[in-house]
PDB file of C-alpha atoms in Angstrom:
ATOM      1  CA  MET T 232     -59.968  28.567  63.704  1.00 60.00           C
ATOM      2  CA  LYS T 233     -60.945  31.873  62.327  1.00 72.00           C
ATOM      3  CA  ASN T 234     -57.495  33.102  63.029  1.00 85.00           C
ATOM      4  CA  HIS T 235     -55.893  30.427  60.878  1.00 86.00           C
ATOM      5  CA  LEU T 236     -58.286  31.061  57.999  1.00 86.00           C
ATOM      6  CA  PHE T 237     -57.583  34.762  58.248  1.00 87.00           C
ATOM      7  CA  HIS T 238     -53.834  34.086  58.112  1.00 88.00           C
ATOM      8  CA  LEU T 239     -54.346  31.698  55.189  1.00 89.00           C
ATOM      9  CA  ALA T 240     -56.420  34.314  53.331  1.00 89.00           C
ATOM     10  CA  ILE T 241     -53.774  36.977  53.958  1.00 91.00           C
ATOM     11  CA  ALA T 242     -51.021  34.557  52.844  1.00 91.00           C
ATOM     12  CA  LEU T 243     -52.996  33.749  49.681  1.00 92.00           C
ATOM     13  CA  VAL T 244     -53.472  37.465  48.987  1.00 92.00           C
ATOM     14  CA  PHE T 245     -49.748  38.017  49.437  1.00 92.00           C
ATOM     15  CA  LEU T 246     -49.068  35.016  47.192  1.00 92.00           C
ATOM     16  CA  VAL T 247     -51.380  36.350  44.484  1.00 93.00           C
ATOM     17  CA  VAL T 248     -49.863  39.841  44.804  1.00 93.00           C
ATOM     18  CA  ALA T 249     -46.333  38.378  44.726  1.00 93.00           C
ATOM     19  CA  LEU T 250     -47.165  36.263  41.669  1.00 93.00           C
ATOM     20  CA  GLY T 251     -48.732  39.327  40.008  1.00 93.00           C
ATOM     21  CA  VAL T 252     -45.671  41.457  40.765  1.00 93.00           C
ATOM     22  CA  TYR T 253     -43.411  38.637  39.538  1.00 93.00           C
ATOM     23  CA  GLY T 254     -45.445  38.245  36.335  1.00 93.00           C
ATOM     24  CA  LEU T 255     -45.495  41.998  35.730  1.00 93.00           C
ATOM     25  CA  SER T 256     -41.747  42.345  36.345  1.00 93.00           C
ATOM     26  CA  TYR T 257     -41.085  39.295  34.125  1.00 93.00           C
ATOM     27  CA  ALA T 258     -43.130  40.874  31.318  1.00 93.00           C
ATOM     28  CA  MET T 259     -41.273  44.180  31.755  1.00 93.00           C
ATOM     29  CA  LEU T 260     -37.946  42.321  31.751  1.00 93.00           C
ATOM     30  CA  ARG T 261     -38.867  40.489  28.524  1.00 94.00           C
ATOM     31  CA  THR T 262     -39.847  43.805  26.929  1.00 93.00           C
ATOM     32  CA  GLU T 263     -36.583  45.412  27.998  1.00 92.00           C
ATOM     33  CA  SER T 264     -34.627  42.329  26.855  1.00 93.00           C
ATOM     34  CA  ALA T 265     -36.238  42.601  23.432  1.00 92.00           C
ATOM     35  CA  THR T 266     -35.383  46.310  23.353  1.00 93.00           C
ATOM     36  CA  VAL T 267     -31.780  45.570  24.340  1.00 93.00           C
ATOM     37  CA  ALA T 268     -31.557  42.813  21.706  1.00 92.00           C
ATOM     38  CA  GLY T 269     -32.853  45.273  19.096  1.00 93.00           C
ATOM     39  CA  LEU T 270     -30.307  47.877  20.181  1.00 93.00           C
ATOM     40  CA  LYS T 271     -27.551  45.266  20.081  1.00 94.00           C
ATOM     41  CA  SER T 272     -28.473  44.300  16.532  1.00 94.00           C
ATOM     42  CA  GLN T 273     -28.483  48.018  15.560  1.00 94.00           C
ATOM     43  CA  ILE T 274     -25.058  48.457  17.183  1.00 95.00           C
ATOM     44  CA  ASP T 275     -23.755  45.358  15.371  1.00 94.00           C
ATOM     45  CA  ALA T 276     -25.133  46.678  12.071  1.00 94.00           C
ATOM     46  CA  LYS T 277     -23.532  50.084  12.621  1.00 94.00           C
ATOM     47  CA  ALA T 278     -20.249  48.432  13.636  1.00 94.00           C
ATOM     48  CA  THR T 279     -20.358  46.371  10.435  1.00 95.00           C
ATOM     49  CA  ILE T 280     -21.032  49.507   8.405  1.00 95.00           C
ATOM     50  CA  ALA T 281     -18.178  51.305  10.187  1.00 94.00           C
ATOM     51  CA  SER T 282     -15.911  48.360   9.412  1.00 94.00           C
ATOM     52  CA  HIS T 283     -16.914  48.498   5.739  1.00 94.00           C
ATOM     53  CA  VAL T 284     -16.331  52.257   5.662  1.00 94.00           C
ATOM     54  CA  ALA T 285     -12.885  51.852   7.242  1.00 93.00           C
ATOM     55  CA  SER T 286     -12.090  49.086   4.763  1.00 93.00           C
ATOM     56  CA  ALA T 287     -13.245  51.256   1.864  1.00 92.00           C
ATOM     57  CA  ARG T 288     -11.145  54.172   3.100  1.00 91.00           C
ATOM     58  CA  ALA T 289      -8.086  51.944   3.330  1.00 90.00           C
ATOM     59  CA  MET T 290      -8.779  50.654  -0.175  1.00 91.00           C
ATOM     60  CA  LEU T 291      -9.123  54.231  -1.434  1.00 90.00           C
ATOM     61  CA  ALA T 292      -5.746  55.086   0.079  1.00 86.00           C
ATOM     62  CA  VAL T 293      -4.168  52.119  -1.706  1.00 86.00           C
ATOM     63  CA  THR T 294      -5.993  53.027  -4.904  1.00 90.00           C
ATOM     64  CA  ALA T 295      -4.799  56.630  -4.674  1.00 86.00           C
ATOM     65  CA  SER T 296      -1.236  55.407  -4.309  1.00 84.00           C
ATOM     66  CA  ASP T 297      -1.664  53.065  -7.287  1.00 86.00           C
ATOM     67  CA  GLU T 298      -3.264  55.854  -9.291  1.00 86.00           C
ATOM     68  CA  ALA T 299      -0.334  58.153  -8.563  1.00 83.00           C
ATOM     69  CA  THR T 300       2.062  55.411  -9.665  1.00 85.00           C
ATOM     70  CA  ILE T 301       0.170  54.882 -12.914  1.00 87.00           C
ATOM     71  CA  HIS T 302      -0.073  58.617 -13.571  1.00 85.00           C
ATOM     72  CA  SER T 303       3.701  58.883 -13.271  1.00 85.00           C
ATOM     73  CA  TYR T 304       3.959  56.886 -16.533  1.00 87.00           C
ATOM     74  CA  PHE T 305       2.030  59.553 -18.440  1.00 89.00           C
ATOM     75  CA  VAL T 306       3.181  63.035 -19.332  1.00 88.00           C
ATOM     76  CA  PRO T 307       0.885  65.788 -18.028  1.00 85.00           C
ATOM     77  CA  GLU T 308      -0.264  68.204 -20.701  1.00 83.00           C
ATOM     78  CA  ASN T 309       1.456  71.069 -18.909  1.00 86.00           C
ATOM     79  CA  GLY T 310       4.670  69.018 -18.526  1.00 87.00           C
ATOM     80  CA  ILE T 311       5.490  68.413 -22.188  1.00 89.00           C
ATOM     81  CA  ALA T 312       8.286  71.003 -22.187  1.00 91.00           C
ATOM     82  CA  ALA T 313       9.889  69.347 -19.175  1.00 91.00           C
ATOM     83  CA  PHE T 314       9.494  65.959 -20.885  1.00 92.00           C
ATOM     84  CA  ILE T 315      11.299  67.265 -23.983  1.00 92.00           C
ATOM     85  CA  ASP T 316      14.047  68.710 -21.785  1.00 93.00           C
ATOM     86  CA  GLY T 317      14.346  65.272 -20.199  1.00 93.00           C
ATOM     87  CA  LEU T 318      14.777  63.629 -23.603  1.00 93.00           C
ATOM     88  CA  GLU T 319      17.512  66.093 -24.482  1.00 93.00           C
ATOM     89  CA  ALA T 320      19.180  65.431 -21.123  1.00 94.00           C
ATOM     90  CA  ILE T 321      19.107  61.669 -21.821  1.00 94.00           C
ATOM     91  CA  GLY T 322      21.000  62.264 -25.055  1.00 94.00           C
ATOM     92  CA  LYS T 323      23.488  64.624 -23.462  1.00 94.00           C
ATOM     93  CA  ALA T 324      24.207  62.116 -20.666  1.00 94.00           C
ATOM     94  CA  ARG T 325      25.044  59.474 -23.275  1.00 93.00           C
ATOM     95  CA  GLY T 326      27.151  61.750 -25.482  1.00 93.00           C
ATOM     96  CA  ALA T 327      24.551  62.323 -28.189  1.00 94.00           C
ATOM     97  CA  SER T 328      22.554  65.311 -29.307  1.00 94.00           C
ATOM     98  CA  VAL T 329      18.746  65.065 -29.283  1.00 95.00           C
ATOM     99  CA  ASP T 330      16.809  67.585 -31.355  1.00 94.00           C
ATOM    100  CA  VAL T 331      13.035  67.668 -31.273  1.00 93.00           C
ATOM    101  CA  LEU T 332      11.748  68.522 -34.749  1.00 93.00           C
ATOM    102  CA  SER T 333       8.023  68.548 -34.060  1.00 92.00           C
ATOM    103  CA  VAL T 334       5.432  67.889 -31.380  1.00 91.00           C
ATOM    104  CA  SER T 335       1.772  67.320 -32.175  1.00 88.00           C
ATOM    105  CA  ALA T 336      -1.277  66.340 -30.186  1.00 83.00           C
ATOM    106  CA  GLY T 337      -2.821  62.966 -30.832  1.00 74.00           C
ATOM    107  CA  THR T 338      -6.393  62.634 -31.987  1.00 63.00           C
ATOM    108  CA  GLY T 339      -8.894  59.871 -31.467  1.00 55.00           C
ATOM    109  CA  GLY T 340      -8.507  56.750 -29.423  1.00 55.00           C
ATOM    110  CA  GLU T 341      -9.281  56.188 -25.791  1.00 53.00           C
ATOM    111  CA  GLN T 342      -5.968  57.491 -24.460  1.00 66.00           C
ATOM    112  CA  ASN T 343      -4.607  60.994 -24.879  1.00 82.00           C
ATOM    113  CA  ALA T 344      -1.224  61.047 -26.565  1.00 86.00           C
ATOM    114  CA  PHE T 345       1.136  63.372 -28.317  1.00 88.00           C
ATOM    115  CA  PHE T 346       3.565  62.594 -31.090  1.00 92.00           C
ATOM    116  CA  LEU T 347       7.187  63.640 -31.338  1.00 93.00           C
ATOM    117  CA  GLU T 348       9.579  63.616 -34.218  1.00 95.00           C
ATOM    118  CA  LEU T 349      13.202  63.864 -33.166  1.00 95.00           C
ATOM    119  CA  THR T 350      16.732  63.261 -34.340  1.00 95.00           C
ATOM    120  CA  VAL T 351      19.621  61.832 -32.376  1.00 95.00           C
ATOM    121  CA  THR T 352      23.167  62.499 -33.594  1.00 95.00           C
ATOM    122  CA  GLY T 353      26.526  61.325 -32.325  1.00 94.00           C
ATOM    123  CA  SER T 354      28.694  58.235 -32.354  1.00 93.00           C
ATOM    124  CA  PHE T 355      27.020  54.914 -33.107  1.00 94.00           C
ATOM    125  CA  ASP T 356      27.275  53.816 -29.480  1.00 94.00           C
ATOM    126  CA  ALA T 357      25.910  57.128 -28.131  1.00 94.00           C
ATOM    127  CA  VAL T 358      23.034  57.177 -30.633  1.00 95.00           C
ATOM    128  CA  MET T 359      21.977  53.594 -29.924  1.00 95.00           C
ATOM    129  CA  ARG T 360      22.217  54.028 -26.147  1.00 95.00           C
ATOM    130  CA  THR T 361      20.159  57.213 -26.375  1.00 95.00           C
ATOM    131  CA  VAL T 362      17.522  55.553 -28.561  1.00 95.00           C
ATOM    132  CA  GLY T 363      17.313  52.643 -26.115  1.00 94.00           C
ATOM    133  CA  SER T 364      17.121  54.958 -23.113  1.00 94.00           C
ATOM    134  CA  ILE T 365      14.330  56.961 -24.714  1.00 93.00           C
ATOM    135  CA  GLU T 366      12.434  53.838 -25.728  1.00 92.00           C
ATOM    136  CA  TYR T 367      12.669  52.364 -22.231  1.00 91.00           C
ATOM    137  CA  ALA T 368      12.160  55.601 -20.311  1.00 90.00           C
ATOM    138  CA  PRO T 369       9.615  55.290 -17.490  1.00 90.00           C
ATOM    139  CA  TYR T 370       6.787  56.688 -19.597  1.00 89.00           C
ATOM    140  CA  ASP T 371       4.105  55.297 -21.860  1.00 89.00           C
ATOM    141  CA  ILE T 372       6.278  55.664 -24.965  1.00 91.00           C
ATOM    142  CA  THR T 373       5.911  53.793 -28.231  1.00 90.00           C
ATOM    143  CA  VAL T 374       8.502  54.179 -30.952  1.00 92.00           C
ATOM    144  CA  THR T 375       6.482  54.261 -34.160  1.00 91.00           C
ATOM    145  CA  GLN T 376       9.359  54.755 -36.582  1.00 94.00           C
ATOM    146  CA  LEU T 377      13.143  54.584 -36.377  1.00 94.00           C
ATOM    147  CA  SER T 378      15.706  55.008 -39.091  1.00 95.00           C
ATOM    148  CA  LEU T 379      19.475  55.010 -38.670  1.00 94.00           C
ATOM    149  CA  SER T 380      21.946  56.448 -41.142  1.00 94.00           C
ATOM    150  CA  ARG T 381      25.622  57.289 -41.284  1.00 93.00           C
ATOM    151  CA  GLN T 382      26.447  60.925 -41.860  1.00 91.00           C
ATOM    152  CA  SER T 383      29.129  62.145 -44.216  1.00 89.00           C
ATOM    153  CA  SER T 384      31.051  63.521 -41.229  1.00 88.00           C
ATOM    154  CA  GLY T 385      31.407  60.001 -39.825  1.00 87.00           C
ATOM    155  CA  GLY T 386      28.767  60.316 -37.118  1.00 91.00           C
ATOM    156  CA  TRP T 387      25.409  58.589 -36.971  1.00 94.00           C
ATOM    157  CA  LEU T 388      21.907  60.017 -37.248  1.00 95.00           C
ATOM    158  CA  ALA T 389      18.745  58.387 -35.948  1.00 95.00           C
ATOM    159  CA  ASN T 390      15.350  59.745 -36.947  1.00 95.00           C
ATOM    160  CA  MET T 391      12.682  58.730 -34.417  1.00 95.00           C
ATOM    161  CA  ASN T 392       8.952  59.141 -34.351  1.00 94.00           C
ATOM    162  CA  LEU T 393       7.325  58.260 -31.079  1.00 93.00           C
ATOM    163  CA  SER T 394       4.059  58.636 -29.259  1.00 91.00           C
ATOM    164  CA  ALA T 395       3.867  59.353 -25.550  1.00 91.00           C
ATOM    165  CA  GLY T 396       0.823  58.856 -23.374  1.00 88.00           C
ATOM    166  CA  SER T 397      -0.549  62.021 -21.850  1.00 87.00           C
ATOM    167  CA  ILE T 398      -2.973  62.932 -19.106  1.00 84.00           C
ATOM    168  CA  VAL T 399      -4.893  66.083 -18.466  1.00 79.00           C
ATOM    169  CA  ALA T 400      -3.175  68.008 -15.699  1.00 66.00           C
ATOM    170  CA  THR T 401      -5.664  68.591 -12.892  1.00 62.00           C
ATOM    171  CA  SER T 402      -3.510  70.873 -10.785  1.00 53.00           C
ATOM    172  CA  THR T 403      -0.146  72.533 -10.720  1.00 45.00           C
ATOM    173  CA  ALA T 404       1.046  69.781  -8.366  1.00 47.00           C
ATOM    174  CA  ASP T 405       1.051  67.340 -11.300  1.00 43.00           C
ATOM    175  CA  THR T 406       3.897  69.189 -13.017  1.00 41.00           C
ATOM    176  CA  PRO T 407       7.132  67.138 -12.842  1.00 42.00           C
TER     177      PRO T 407
END
């Protein structure tokens, strides 16, 4: 009988040791599972942040494109001479003569602007087409005054005052 009790005692010791090892490994596994769950939540948070950053970068690219489009409607401060040349070219293309009498910088207001006083001479059709082309040019232009008169030579003369939106040129790449 002693032999059976000895075997039972050894089996119980092994059982207790096995249960202890199982309990210890289960506790270690729970600790590691909690660590892994914490790491997963950190990875998910960083992935979300990376997604937001990528989304913001894409939005900035779209915004930069939109900004460039909007800036194209304004005349850079260092591009006023080219703008005036463009107005004269509009008149020449329509058979009229455009003469710029004065250019002055605008003051006050939220938007920078400059003011032009110009005359357009030629046939009635050429003068009116030139005035329309200048008014609807792809710039922030507002015609503030327009007068039309017939010259003694038979041609027509339009006196125009207009304001054109302007932006501060940030680099030489902004020059048209």
